[in-house]
PDB file of C-alpha atoms and ligand atoms in Angstrom:
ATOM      1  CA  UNK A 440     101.094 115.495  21.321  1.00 97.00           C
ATOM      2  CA  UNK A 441      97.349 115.982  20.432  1.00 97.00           C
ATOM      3  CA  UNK A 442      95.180 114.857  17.755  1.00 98.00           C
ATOM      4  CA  UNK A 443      92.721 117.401  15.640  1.00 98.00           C
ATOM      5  CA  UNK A 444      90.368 116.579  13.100  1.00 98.00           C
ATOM      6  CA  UNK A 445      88.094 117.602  10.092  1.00 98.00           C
ATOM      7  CA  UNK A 446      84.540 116.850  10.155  1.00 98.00           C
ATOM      8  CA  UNK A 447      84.935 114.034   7.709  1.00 98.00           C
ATOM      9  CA  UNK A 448      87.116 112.545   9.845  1.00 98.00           C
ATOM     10  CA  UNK A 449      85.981 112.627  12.996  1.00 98.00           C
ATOM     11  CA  UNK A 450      85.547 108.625  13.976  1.00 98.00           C
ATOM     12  CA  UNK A 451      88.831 107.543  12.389  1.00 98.00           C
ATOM     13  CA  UNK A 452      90.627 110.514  14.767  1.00 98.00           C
ATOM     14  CA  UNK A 453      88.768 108.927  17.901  1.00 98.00           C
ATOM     15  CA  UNK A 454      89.667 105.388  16.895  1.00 98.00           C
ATOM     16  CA  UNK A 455      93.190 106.871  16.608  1.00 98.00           C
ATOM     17  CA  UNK A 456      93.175 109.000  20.312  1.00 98.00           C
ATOM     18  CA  UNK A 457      91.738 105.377  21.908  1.00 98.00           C
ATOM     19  CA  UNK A 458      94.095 103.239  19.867  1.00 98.00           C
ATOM     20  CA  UNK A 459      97.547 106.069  20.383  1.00 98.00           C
ATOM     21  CA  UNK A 460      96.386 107.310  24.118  1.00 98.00           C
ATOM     22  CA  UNK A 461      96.684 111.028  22.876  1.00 97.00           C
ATOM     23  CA  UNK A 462      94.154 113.665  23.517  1.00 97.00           C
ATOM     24  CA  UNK A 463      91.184 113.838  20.767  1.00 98.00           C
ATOM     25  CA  UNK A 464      90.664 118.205  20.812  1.00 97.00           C
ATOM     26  CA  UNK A 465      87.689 118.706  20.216  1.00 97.00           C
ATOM     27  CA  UNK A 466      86.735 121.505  17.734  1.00 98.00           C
ATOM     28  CA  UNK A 467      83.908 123.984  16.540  1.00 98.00           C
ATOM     29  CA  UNK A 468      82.689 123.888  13.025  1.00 98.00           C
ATOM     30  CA  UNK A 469      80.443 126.551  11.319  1.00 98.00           C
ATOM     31  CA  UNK A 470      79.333 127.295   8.146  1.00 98.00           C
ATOM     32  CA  UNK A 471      78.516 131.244   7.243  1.00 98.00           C
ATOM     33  CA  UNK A 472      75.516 131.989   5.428  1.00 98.00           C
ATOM     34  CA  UNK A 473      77.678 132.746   2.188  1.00 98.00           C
ATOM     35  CA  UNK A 474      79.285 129.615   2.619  1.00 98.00           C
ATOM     36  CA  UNK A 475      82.329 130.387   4.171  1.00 98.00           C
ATOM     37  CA  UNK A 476      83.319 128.350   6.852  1.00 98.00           C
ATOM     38  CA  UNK A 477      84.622 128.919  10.167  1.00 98.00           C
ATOM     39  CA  UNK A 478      86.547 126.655  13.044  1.00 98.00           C
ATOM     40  CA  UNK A 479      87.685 126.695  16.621  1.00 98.00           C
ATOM     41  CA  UNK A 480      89.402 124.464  17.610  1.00 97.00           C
ATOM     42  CA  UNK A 481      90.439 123.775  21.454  1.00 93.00           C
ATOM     43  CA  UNK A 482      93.825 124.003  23.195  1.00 90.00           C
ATOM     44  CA  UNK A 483      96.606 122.251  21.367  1.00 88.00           C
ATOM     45  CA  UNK A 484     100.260 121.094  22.146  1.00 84.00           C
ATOM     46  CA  UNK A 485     103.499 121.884  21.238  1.00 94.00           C
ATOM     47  CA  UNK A 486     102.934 118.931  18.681  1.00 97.00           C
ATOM     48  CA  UNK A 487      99.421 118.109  17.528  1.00 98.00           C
ATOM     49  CA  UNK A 488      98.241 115.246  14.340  1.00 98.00           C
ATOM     50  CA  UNK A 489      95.848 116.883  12.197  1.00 98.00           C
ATOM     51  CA  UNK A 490      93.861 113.752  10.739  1.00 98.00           C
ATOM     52  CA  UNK A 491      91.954 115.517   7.741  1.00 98.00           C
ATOM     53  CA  UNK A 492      90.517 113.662   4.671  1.00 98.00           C
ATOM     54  CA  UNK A 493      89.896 115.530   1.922  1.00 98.00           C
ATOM     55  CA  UNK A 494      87.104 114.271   0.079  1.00 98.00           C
ATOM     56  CA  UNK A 495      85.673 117.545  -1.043  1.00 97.00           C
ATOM     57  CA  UNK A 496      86.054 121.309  -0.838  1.00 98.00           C
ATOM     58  CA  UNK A 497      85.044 122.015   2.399  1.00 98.00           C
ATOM     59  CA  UNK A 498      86.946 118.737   4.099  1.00 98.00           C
ATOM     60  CA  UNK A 499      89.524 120.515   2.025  1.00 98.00           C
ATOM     61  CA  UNK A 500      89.343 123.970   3.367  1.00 98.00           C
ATOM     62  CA  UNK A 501      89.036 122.734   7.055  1.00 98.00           C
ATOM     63  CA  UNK A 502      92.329 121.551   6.493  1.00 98.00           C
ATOM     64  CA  UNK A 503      93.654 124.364   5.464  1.00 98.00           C
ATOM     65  CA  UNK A 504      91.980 126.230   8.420  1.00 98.00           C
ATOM     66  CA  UNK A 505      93.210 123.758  11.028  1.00 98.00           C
ATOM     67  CA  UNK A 506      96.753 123.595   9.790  1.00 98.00           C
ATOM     68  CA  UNK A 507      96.445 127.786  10.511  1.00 97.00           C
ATOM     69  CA  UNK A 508      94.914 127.726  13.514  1.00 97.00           C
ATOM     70  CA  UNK A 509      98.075 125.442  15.357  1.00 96.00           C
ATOM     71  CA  UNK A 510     100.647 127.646  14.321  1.00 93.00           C
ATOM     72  CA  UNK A 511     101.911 127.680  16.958  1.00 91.00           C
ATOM     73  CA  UNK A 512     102.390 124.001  17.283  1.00 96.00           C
ATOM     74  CA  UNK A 513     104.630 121.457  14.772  1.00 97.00           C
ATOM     75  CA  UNK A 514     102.008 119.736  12.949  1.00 98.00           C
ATOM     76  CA  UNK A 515     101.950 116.239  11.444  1.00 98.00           C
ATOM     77  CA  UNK A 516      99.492 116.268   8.346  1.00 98.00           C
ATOM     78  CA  UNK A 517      97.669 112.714   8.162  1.00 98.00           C
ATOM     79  CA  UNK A 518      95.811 112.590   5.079  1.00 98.00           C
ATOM     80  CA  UNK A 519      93.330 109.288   5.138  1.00 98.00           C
ATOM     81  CA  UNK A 520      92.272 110.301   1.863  1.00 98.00           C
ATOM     82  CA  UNK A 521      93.564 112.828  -0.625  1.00 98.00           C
ATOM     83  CA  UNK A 522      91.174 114.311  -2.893  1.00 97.00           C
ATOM     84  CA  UNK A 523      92.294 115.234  -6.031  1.00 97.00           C
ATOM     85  CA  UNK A 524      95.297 112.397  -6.617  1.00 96.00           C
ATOM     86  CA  UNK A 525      93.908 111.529  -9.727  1.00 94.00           C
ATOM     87  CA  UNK A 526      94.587 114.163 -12.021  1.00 95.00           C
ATOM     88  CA  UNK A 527      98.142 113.853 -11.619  1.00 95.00           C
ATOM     89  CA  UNK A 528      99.725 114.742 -14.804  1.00 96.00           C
ATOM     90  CA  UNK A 529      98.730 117.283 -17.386  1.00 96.00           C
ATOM     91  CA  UNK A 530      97.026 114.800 -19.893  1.00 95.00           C
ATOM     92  CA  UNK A 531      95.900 117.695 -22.407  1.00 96.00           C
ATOM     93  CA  UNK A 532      97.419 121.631 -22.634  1.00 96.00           C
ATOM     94  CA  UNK A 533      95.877 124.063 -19.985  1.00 97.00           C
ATOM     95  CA  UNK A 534      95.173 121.691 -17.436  1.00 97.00           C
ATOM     96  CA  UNK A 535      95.576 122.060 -13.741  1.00 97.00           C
ATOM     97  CA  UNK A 536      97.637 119.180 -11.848  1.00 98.00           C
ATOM     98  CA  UNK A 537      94.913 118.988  -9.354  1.00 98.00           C
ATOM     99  CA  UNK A 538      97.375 116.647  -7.192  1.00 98.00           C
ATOM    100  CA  UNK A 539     100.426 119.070  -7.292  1.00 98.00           C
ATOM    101  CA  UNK A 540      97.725 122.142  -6.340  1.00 98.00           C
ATOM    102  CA  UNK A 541      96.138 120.499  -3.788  1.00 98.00           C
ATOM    103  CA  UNK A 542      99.912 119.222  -2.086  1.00 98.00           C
ATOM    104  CA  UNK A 543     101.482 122.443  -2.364  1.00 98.00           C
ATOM    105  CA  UNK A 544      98.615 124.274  -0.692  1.00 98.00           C
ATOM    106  CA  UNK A 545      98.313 121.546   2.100  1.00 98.00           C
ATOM    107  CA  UNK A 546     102.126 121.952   2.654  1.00 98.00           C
ATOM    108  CA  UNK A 547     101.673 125.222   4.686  1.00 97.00           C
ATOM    109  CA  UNK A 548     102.156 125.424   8.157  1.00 96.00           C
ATOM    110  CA  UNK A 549     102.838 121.568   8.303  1.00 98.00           C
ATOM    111  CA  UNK A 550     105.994 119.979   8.839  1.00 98.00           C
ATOM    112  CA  UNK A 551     105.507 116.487   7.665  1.00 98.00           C
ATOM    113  CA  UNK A 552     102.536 114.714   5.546  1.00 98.00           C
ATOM    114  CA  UNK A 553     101.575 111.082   6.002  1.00 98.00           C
ATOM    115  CA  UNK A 554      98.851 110.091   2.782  1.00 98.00           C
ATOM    116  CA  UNK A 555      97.428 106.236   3.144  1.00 98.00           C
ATOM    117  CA  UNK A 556      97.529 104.574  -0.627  1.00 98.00           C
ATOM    118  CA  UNK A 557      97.062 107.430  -2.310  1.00 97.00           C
ATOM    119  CA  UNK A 558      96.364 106.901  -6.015  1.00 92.00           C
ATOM    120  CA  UNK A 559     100.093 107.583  -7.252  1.00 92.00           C
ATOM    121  CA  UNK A 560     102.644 107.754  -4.656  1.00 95.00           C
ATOM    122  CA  UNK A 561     104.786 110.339  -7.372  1.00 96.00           C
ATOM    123  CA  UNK A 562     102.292 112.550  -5.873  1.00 97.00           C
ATOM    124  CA  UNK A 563     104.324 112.308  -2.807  1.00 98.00           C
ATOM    125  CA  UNK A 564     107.165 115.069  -4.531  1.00 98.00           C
ATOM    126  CA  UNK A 565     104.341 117.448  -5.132  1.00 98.00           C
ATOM    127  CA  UNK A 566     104.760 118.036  -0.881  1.00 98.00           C
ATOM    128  CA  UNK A 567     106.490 120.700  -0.050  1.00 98.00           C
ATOM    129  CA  UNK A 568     107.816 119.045   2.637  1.00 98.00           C
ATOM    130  CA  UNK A 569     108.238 115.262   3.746  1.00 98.00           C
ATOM    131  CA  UNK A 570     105.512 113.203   2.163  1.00 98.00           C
ATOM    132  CA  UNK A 571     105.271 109.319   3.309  1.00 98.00           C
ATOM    133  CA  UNK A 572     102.375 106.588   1.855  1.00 98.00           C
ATOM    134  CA  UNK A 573     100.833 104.452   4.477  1.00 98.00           C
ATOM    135  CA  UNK A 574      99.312 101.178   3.649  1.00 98.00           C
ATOM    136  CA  UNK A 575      96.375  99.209   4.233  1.00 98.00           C
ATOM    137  CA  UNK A 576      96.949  96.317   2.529  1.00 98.00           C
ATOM    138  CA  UNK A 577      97.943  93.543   5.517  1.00 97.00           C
ATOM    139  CA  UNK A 578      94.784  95.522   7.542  1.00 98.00           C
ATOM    140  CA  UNK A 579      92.561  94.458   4.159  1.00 98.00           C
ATOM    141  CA  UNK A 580      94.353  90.993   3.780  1.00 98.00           C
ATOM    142  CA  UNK A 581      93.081  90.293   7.671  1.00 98.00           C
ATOM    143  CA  UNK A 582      89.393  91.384   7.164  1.00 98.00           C
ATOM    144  CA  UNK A 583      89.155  89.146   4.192  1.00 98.00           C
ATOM    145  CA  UNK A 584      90.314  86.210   6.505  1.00 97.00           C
ATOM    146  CA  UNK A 585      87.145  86.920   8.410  1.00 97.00           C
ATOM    147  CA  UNK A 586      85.358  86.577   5.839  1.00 97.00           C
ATOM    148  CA  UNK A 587      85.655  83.020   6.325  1.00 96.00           C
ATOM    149  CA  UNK A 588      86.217  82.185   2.457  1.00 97.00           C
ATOM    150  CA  UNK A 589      87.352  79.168   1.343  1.00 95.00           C
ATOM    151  CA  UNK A 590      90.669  79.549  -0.257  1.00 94.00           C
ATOM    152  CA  UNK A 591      90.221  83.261  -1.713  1.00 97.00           C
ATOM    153  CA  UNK A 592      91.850  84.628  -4.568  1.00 98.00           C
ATOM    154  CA  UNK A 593      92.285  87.815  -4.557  1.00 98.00           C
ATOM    155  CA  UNK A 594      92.628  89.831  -7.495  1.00 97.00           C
ATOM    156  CA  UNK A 595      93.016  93.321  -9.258  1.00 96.00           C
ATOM    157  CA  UNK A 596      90.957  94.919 -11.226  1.00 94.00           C
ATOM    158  CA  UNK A 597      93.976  95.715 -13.748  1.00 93.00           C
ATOM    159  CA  UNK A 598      97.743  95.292 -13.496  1.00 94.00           C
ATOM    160  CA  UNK A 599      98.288  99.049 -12.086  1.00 92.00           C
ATOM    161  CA  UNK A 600      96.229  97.929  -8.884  1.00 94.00           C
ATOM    162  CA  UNK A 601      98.420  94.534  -9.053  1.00 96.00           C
ATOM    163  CA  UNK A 602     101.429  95.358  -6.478  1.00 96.00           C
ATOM    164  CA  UNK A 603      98.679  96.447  -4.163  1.00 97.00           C
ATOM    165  CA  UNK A 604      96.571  92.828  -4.361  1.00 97.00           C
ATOM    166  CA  UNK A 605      99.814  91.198  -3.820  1.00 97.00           C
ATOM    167  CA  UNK A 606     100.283  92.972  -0.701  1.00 97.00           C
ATOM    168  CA  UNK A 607      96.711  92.175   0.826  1.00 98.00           C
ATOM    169  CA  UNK A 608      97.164  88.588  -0.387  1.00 98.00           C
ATOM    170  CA  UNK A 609     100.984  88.315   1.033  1.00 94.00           C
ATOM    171  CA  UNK A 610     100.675  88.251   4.651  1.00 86.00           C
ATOM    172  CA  UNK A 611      97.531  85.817   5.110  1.00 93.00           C
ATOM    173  CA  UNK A 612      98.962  83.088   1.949  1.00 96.00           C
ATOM    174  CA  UNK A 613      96.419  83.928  -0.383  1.00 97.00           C
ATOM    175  CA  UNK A 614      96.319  83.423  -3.911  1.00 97.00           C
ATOM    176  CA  UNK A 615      96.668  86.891  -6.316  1.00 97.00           C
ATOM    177  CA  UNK A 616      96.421  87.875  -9.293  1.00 97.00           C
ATOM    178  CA  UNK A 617      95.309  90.867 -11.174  1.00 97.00           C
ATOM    179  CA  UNK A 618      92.407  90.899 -14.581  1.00 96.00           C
ATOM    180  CA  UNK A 619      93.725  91.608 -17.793  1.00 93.00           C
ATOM    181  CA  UNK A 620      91.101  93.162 -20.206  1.00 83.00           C
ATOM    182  CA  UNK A 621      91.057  91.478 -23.677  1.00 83.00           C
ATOM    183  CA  UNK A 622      89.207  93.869 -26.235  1.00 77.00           C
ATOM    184  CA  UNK A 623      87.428  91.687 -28.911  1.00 83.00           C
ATOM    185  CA  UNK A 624      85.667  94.869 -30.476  1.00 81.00           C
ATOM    186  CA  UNK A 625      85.191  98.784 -30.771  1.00 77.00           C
ATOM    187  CA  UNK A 626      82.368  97.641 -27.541  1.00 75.00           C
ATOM    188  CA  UNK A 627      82.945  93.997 -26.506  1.00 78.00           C
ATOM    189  CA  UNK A 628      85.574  93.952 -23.957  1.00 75.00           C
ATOM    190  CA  UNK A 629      86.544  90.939 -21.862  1.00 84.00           C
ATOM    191  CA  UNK A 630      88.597  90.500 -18.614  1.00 88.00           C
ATOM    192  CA  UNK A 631      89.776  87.418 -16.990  1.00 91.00           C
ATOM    193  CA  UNK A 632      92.682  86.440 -14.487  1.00 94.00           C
ATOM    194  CA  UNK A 633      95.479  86.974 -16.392  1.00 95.00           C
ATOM    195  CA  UNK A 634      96.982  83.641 -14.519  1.00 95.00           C
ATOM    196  CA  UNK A 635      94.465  81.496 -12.755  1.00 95.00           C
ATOM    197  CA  UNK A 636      91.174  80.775 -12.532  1.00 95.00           C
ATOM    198  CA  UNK A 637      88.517  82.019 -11.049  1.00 96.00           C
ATOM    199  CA  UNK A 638      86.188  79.496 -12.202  1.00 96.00           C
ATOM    200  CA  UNK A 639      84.573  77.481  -8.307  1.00 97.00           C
ATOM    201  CA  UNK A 640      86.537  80.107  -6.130  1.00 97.00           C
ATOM    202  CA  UNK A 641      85.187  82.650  -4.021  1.00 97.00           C
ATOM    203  CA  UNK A 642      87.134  86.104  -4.887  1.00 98.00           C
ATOM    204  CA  UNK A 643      87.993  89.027  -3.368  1.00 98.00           C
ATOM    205  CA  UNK A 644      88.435  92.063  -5.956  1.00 97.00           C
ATOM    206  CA  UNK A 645      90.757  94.504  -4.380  1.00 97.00           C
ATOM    207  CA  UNK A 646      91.796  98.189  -5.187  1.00 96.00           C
ATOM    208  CA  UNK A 647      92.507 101.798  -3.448  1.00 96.00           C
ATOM    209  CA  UNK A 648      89.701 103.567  -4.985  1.00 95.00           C
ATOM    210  CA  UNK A 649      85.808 102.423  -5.199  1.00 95.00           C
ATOM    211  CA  UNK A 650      84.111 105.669  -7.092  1.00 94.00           C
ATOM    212  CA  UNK A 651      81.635 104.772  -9.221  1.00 94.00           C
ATOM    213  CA  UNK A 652      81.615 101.115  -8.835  1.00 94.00           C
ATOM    214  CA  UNK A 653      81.805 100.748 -12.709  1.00 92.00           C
ATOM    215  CA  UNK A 654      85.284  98.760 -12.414  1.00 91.00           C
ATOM    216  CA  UNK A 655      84.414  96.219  -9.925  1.00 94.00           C
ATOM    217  CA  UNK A 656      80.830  96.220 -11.123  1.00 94.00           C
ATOM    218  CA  UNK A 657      81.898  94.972 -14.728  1.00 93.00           C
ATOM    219  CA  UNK A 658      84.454  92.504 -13.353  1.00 94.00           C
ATOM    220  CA  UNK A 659      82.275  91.136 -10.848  1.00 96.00           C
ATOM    221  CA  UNK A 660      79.850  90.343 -13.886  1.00 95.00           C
ATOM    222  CA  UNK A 661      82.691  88.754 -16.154  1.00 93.00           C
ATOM    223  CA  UNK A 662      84.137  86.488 -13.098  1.00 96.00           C
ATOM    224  CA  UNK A 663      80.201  85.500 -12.452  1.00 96.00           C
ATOM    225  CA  UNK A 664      80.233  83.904 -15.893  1.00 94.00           C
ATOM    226  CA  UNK A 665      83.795  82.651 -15.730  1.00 94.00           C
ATOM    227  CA  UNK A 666      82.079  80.130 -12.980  1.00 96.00           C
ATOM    228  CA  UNK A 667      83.405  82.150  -9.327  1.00 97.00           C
ATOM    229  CA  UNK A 668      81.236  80.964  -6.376  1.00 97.00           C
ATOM    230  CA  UNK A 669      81.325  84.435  -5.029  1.00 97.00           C
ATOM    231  CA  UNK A 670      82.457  87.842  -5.711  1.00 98.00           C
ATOM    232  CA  UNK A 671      83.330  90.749  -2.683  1.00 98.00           C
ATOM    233  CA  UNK A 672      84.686  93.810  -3.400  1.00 98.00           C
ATOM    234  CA  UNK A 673      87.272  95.592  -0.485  1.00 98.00           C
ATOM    235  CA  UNK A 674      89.021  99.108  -1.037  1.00 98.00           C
ATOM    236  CA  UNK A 675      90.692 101.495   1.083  1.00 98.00           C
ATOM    237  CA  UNK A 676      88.940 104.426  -0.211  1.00 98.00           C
ATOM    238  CA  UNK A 677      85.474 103.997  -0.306  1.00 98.00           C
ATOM    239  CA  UNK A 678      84.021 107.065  -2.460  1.00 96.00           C
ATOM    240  CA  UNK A 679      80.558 105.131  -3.827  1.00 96.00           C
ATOM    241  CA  UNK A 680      79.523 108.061  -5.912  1.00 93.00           C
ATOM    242  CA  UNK A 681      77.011 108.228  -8.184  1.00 90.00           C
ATOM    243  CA  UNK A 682      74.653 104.555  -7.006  1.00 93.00           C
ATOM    244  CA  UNK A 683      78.435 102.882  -6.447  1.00 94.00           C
ATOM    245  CA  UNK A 684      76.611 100.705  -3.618  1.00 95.00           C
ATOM    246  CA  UNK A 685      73.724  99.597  -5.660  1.00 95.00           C
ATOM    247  CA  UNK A 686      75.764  99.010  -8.839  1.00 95.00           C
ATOM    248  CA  UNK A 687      77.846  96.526  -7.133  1.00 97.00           C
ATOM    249  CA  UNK A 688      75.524  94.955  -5.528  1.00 96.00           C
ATOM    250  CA  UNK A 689      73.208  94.589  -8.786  1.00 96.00           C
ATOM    251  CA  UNK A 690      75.986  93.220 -10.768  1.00 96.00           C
ATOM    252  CA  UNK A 691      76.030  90.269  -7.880  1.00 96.00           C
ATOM    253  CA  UNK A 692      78.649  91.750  -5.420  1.00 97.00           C
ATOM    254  CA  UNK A 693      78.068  89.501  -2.038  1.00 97.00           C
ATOM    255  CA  UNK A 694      79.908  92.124   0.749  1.00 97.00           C
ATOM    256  CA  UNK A 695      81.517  95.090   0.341  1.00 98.00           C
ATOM    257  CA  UNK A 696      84.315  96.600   2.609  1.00 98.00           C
ATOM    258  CA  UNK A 697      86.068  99.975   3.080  1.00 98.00           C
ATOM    259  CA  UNK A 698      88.073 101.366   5.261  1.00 98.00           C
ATOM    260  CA  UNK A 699      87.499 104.686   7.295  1.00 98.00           C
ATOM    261  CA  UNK A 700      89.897 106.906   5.591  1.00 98.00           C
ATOM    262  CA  UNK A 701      86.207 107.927   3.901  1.00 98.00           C
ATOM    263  CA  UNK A 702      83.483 107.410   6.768  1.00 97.00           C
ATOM    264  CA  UNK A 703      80.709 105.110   5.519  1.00 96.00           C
ATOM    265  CA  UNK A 704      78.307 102.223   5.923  1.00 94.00           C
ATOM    266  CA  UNK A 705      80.978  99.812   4.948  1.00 97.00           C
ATOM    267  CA  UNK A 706      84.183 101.318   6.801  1.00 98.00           C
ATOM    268  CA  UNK A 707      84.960  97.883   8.474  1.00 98.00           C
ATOM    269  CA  UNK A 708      88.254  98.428   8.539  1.00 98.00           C
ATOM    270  CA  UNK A 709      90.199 100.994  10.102  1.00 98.00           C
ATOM    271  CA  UNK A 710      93.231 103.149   9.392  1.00 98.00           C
ATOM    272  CA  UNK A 711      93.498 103.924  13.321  1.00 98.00           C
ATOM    273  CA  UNK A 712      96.857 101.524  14.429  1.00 98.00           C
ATOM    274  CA  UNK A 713      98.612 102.058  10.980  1.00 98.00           C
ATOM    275  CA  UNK A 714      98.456 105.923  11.866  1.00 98.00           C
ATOM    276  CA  UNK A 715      99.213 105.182  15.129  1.00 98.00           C
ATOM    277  CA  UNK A 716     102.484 103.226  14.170  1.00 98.00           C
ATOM    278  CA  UNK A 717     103.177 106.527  12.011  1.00 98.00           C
ATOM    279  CA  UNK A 718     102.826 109.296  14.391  1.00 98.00           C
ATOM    280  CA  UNK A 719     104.576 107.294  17.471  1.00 97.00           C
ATOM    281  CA  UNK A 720     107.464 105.599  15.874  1.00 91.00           C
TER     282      UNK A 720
HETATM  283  C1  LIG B 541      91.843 103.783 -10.943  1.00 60.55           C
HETATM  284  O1  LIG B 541      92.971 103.893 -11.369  1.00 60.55           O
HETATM  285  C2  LIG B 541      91.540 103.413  -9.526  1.00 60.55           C
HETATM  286  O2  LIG B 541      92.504 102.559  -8.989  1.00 60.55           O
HETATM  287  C3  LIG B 541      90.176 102.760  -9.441  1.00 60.55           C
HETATM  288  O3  LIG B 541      90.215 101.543 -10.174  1.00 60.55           O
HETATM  289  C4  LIG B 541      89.122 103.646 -10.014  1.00 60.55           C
HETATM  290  O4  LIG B 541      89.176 104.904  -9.411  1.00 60.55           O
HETATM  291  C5  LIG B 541      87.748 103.033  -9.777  1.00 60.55           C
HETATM  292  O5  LIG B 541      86.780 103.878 -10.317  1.00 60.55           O
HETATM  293  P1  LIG B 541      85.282 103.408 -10.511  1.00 60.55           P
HETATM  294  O6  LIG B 541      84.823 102.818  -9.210  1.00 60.55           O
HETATM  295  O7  LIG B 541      84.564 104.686 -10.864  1.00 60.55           O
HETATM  296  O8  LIG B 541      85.255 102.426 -11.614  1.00 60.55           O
END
């Protein structure tokens, strides 16, 4: 068994060949003056890991192209991050499901699809062939203990991202909870722990997706003024578009932590042994 990557996930794949023992294959990437793009990769095995994020369209497309170019090999699809998850229903008439479109093209030529907390695991059926979720979540809840916090609580930024707090939190006997949002006008909304309180603690806001910041930004203000000593923020997918980074920090964010299923500045924690525990069990 080898391992192939994408571009955008080039470091994760290493930290996977070191962490697994299986050959990294290293592979050519080139753009075309029209755009197109173009890849080579070296000589596979009769089984080969494709570890491919798809953050955009050309992440997206290399995917597509490496899947093609081991035909002759069964392929495992790892997806770190998969693009597109969100628009997973047809909220208004004429709409693509950008999640189903996306699945059913990355379905060719693989035989099985790993995702790592991908935004709605429903999206999994969209595969058109075995689709598993990996999760990050005891990886997360041991970073945070390095953190060296004093009794963290670690919370959600609404109840959808509550199951997911409660498995960082689980495994290292933290305290959890998620924010519920109390509207008290047509613009003055409110969100507090929905059980305990924040007020003297040090917290840990949790969730999969970072993208603009504007979630964790706004609850890192209210918990501020609800008296917490500290605020981090930790996700798996680390997208910071649009300032994220600086909106976070302005709104008085003390660290913030990602994982590598999006390479960044604040991947400090790695998807490498949970992949590993996939692709060898
Ligand atoms: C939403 O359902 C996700 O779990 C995240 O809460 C959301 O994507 C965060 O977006 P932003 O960082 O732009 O507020």
């Amino acid at each position: 068994m080898k391992i192939l990557c994408n571009e955008k996930s080039q470091v994760l794949a290493g930290k996977t060949a070191l962490a697994t023992g299986l050959e990294l294959v290293a592979t050519d990437f080139k753009k075309f003056p029209d755009g197109e793009l173009y890849l080579k990769t070296g000589k596979t095995d009769e089984e080969t890991v494709i570890i491919s994020s798809v953050t955009d369209s050309d992440s997206f497309i290399q995917t597509l192209l490496l899947a093609d170019a081991c035909e002759d090999s069964e392929v495992t699809l790892v997806l770190p991050y998969m693009g597109y998850a969100r628009q997973d229903k047809r909220f208004n008439e004429g709409e693509a499901i950008s999640a189903r479109a996306i699945a059913r093209a990355l379905s060719e030529g693989v035989s099985r699809v790993y995702t790592i907390n991908t935004h709605e695991t429903d999206n999994l059926s969209f595969f058109r062939v075995p689709a598993e979720d990996l999760s990050l979540a005891p990886y997360m809840g041991e970073y945070i203990k390095t953190l060296g916090l004093d009794d963290p609580l670690i919370l959600a930024p609404d109840a959808g991202a509550a199951v997911f707090a409660k498995s960082v939190a689980e495994k290292v006997h933290f305290d959890c909870d998620h924010l519920s949002k109390t509207r008290h006008s047509g613009t003055e909304v409110t969100m507090q722990p929905k059980e305990l309180d924040a007020s003297g603690r040090s917290v840990v806001i949790v969730d999969d997706i970072i993208s603009t910041g504007g979630t964790l930004a706004t609850a890192s203000k209210m918990l501020m003024m609800q008296g917490a000593v500290s605020v981090h923020a930790a996700c798996v997918h680390g997208v910071f578009s649009g300032g994220g980074y600086a909106k976070l920090y302005s709104a008085g964010v003390k660290s913030i932590v990602s994982s590598d299923t999006i390479e960044s500045a604040s991947s400090r924690i790695s998807a490498a042994e949970c992949i590993k525990n996939a692709v060898l069990s």
